[in-house]
PDB file of C-alpha atoms in Angstrom:
ATOM      1  CA  MET A 198      95.608  92.026  81.884  1.00  0.00           C
ATOM      2  CA  GLU A 199      97.954  92.242  85.337  1.00  0.00           C
ATOM      3  CA  ALA A 200      96.249  91.524  88.440  1.00  0.00           C
ATOM      4  CA  LYS A 201      97.220  94.520  91.168  1.00  0.00           C
ATOM      5  CA  LYS A 202      99.216  94.147  93.827  1.00  0.00           C
ATOM      6  CA  PHE A 203      97.703  95.174  97.449  1.00  0.00           C
ATOM      7  CA  GLU A 204      98.370  94.850 101.107  1.00  0.00           C
ATOM      8  CA  LEU A 205      97.039  95.763 103.884  1.00  0.00           C
ATOM      9  CA  GLY A 206      97.121  99.740 104.579  1.00  0.00           C
ATOM     10  CA  ASP A 207      97.096 100.700 100.874  1.00  0.00           C
ATOM     11  CA  VAL A 208      94.374 103.465 100.736  1.00  0.00           C
ATOM     12  CA  VAL A 209      92.217 102.481  96.939  1.00  0.00           C
ATOM     13  CA  GLU A 210      90.384 104.389  95.110  1.00  0.00           C
ATOM     14  CA  MET A 211      87.505 101.871  93.951  1.00  0.00           C
ATOM     15  CA  LYS A 212      85.653 102.606  90.750  1.00  0.00           C
ATOM     16  CA  LYS A 213      82.276 103.495  92.351  1.00  0.00           C
ATOM     17  CA  GLN A 214      81.918 106.652  94.645  1.00  0.00           C
ATOM     18  CA  HIS A 215      80.828 105.812  98.654  1.00  0.00           C
ATOM     19  CA  PRO A 216      77.935 108.048  99.235  1.00  0.00           C
ATOM     20  CA  CYS A 217      79.665 110.426 101.801  1.00  0.00           C
ATOM     21  CA  GLY A 218      81.031 111.833  98.377  1.00  0.00           C
ATOM     22  CA  THR A 219      85.101 109.904  98.798  1.00  0.00           C
ATOM     23  CA  ASN A 220      86.325 107.390  97.177  1.00  0.00           C
ATOM     24  CA  GLU A 221      89.406 106.968  99.043  1.00  0.00           C
ATOM     25  CA  TRP A 222      89.119 103.418 101.241  1.00  0.00           C
ATOM     26  CA  LYS A 223      91.886 101.428 103.382  1.00  0.00           C
ATOM     27  CA  ILE A 224      92.591  98.086 103.463  1.00  0.00           C
ATOM     28  CA  ILE A 225      91.767  97.549 107.120  1.00  0.00           C
ATOM     29  CA  ARG A 226      91.863  92.895 107.011  1.00  0.00           C
ATOM     30  CA  MET A 227      93.309  90.997 104.250  1.00  0.00           C
ATOM     31  CA  GLY A 228      91.480  87.590 104.190  1.00  0.00           C
ATOM     32  CA  ALA A 229      89.053  85.490 102.268  1.00  0.00           C
ATOM     33  CA  ASP A 230      87.389  88.123 102.838  1.00  0.00           C
ATOM     34  CA  ILE A 231      88.789  92.070 102.489  1.00  0.00           C
ATOM     35  CA  ARG A 232      87.522  95.065 105.015  1.00  0.00           C
ATOM     36  CA  ILE A 233      88.244  98.657 103.388  1.00  0.00           C
ATOM     37  CA  LYS A 234      86.845 102.201 105.726  1.00  0.00           C
ATOM     38  CA  CYS A 235      86.099 105.346 104.386  1.00  0.00           C
ATOM     39  CA  GLU A 236      88.757 107.177 104.312  1.00  0.00           C
ATOM     40  CA  GLY A 237      85.913 110.494 104.563  1.00  0.00           C
ATOM     41  CA  CYS A 238      83.249 109.198 107.158  1.00  0.00           C
ATOM     42  CA  GLN A 239      84.893 106.211 108.609  1.00  0.00           C
ATOM     43  CA  HIS A 240      82.705 103.868 107.580  1.00  0.00           C
ATOM     44  CA  SER A 241      83.763  99.939 107.573  1.00  0.00           C
ATOM     45  CA  VAL A 242      82.624  97.086 104.974  1.00  0.00           C
ATOM     46  CA  MET A 243      83.664  93.792 103.835  1.00  0.00           C
ATOM     47  CA  ILE A 244      83.232  92.189 100.699  1.00  0.00           C
ATOM     48  CA  PRO A 245      84.710  89.067  99.206  1.00  0.00           C
ATOM     49  CA  ARG A 246      88.435  89.003  97.714  1.00  0.00           C
ATOM     50  CA  ARG A 247      87.047  88.172  94.545  1.00  0.00           C
ATOM     51  CA  ASP A 248      84.551  91.734  94.668  1.00  0.00           C
ATOM     52  CA  PHE A 249      86.984  93.704  96.187  1.00  0.00           C
ATOM     53  CA  GLU A 250      89.579  92.560  93.823  1.00  0.00           C
ATOM     54  CA  LYS A 251      86.422  93.237  90.541  1.00  0.00           C
ATOM     55  CA  LYS A 252      86.046  97.126  92.074  1.00  0.00           C
ATOM     56  CA  LEU A 253      89.230  98.528  92.586  1.00  0.00           C
ATOM     57  CA  LYS A 254      90.416 100.908  90.655  1.00  0.00           C
ATOM     58  CA  LYS A 255      93.896 101.781  91.713  1.00  0.00           C
ATOM     59  CA  ILE A 256      96.155 101.749  94.703  1.00  0.00           C
ATOM     60  CA  LEU A 257      96.492 105.891  95.648  1.00  0.00           C
ATOM     61  CA  ILE A 258      98.935 105.475  98.567  1.00  0.00           C
ATOM     62  CA  PRO A 259     100.863 102.248  99.158  1.00  0.00           C
ATOM     63  CA  ALA A 260     101.270 101.150 102.846  1.00  0.00           C
ATOM     64  CA  ASN A 261     104.929 100.508 102.300  1.00  0.00           C
ATOM     65  CA  PRO A 262     106.379 101.914  99.518  1.00  0.00           C
ATOM     66  CA  VAL A 263     108.763  99.438  97.174  1.00  0.00           C
ATOM     67  CA  THR A 264     112.372 101.129  96.831  1.00  0.00           C
ATOM     68  CA  GLU A 265     115.106 100.386  94.898  1.00  0.00           C
ATOM     69  CA  GLU A 266     118.548  99.289  96.061  1.00  0.00           C
ATOM     70  CA  GLN A 267     121.096 100.895  93.923  1.00  0.00           C
ATOM     71  CA  ASN A 268     124.774  98.706  93.105  1.00  0.00           C
TER      72      ASN A 268
END
């Protein structure tokens, strides 16, 4: 399985929903640990990168969308 590519500022969907009812999180810090902020209630959580990669379902809104150059 290919590893998911994520960047600072991406809005992602996690496997489990937050207690406030939303499932959208924004990546606000990256390193050995990753801090994500709930888009519903603005609560932030810091989790180890390995756990984040396991719990990540998909990237909803990329921070910098990749555009293909036409030749």
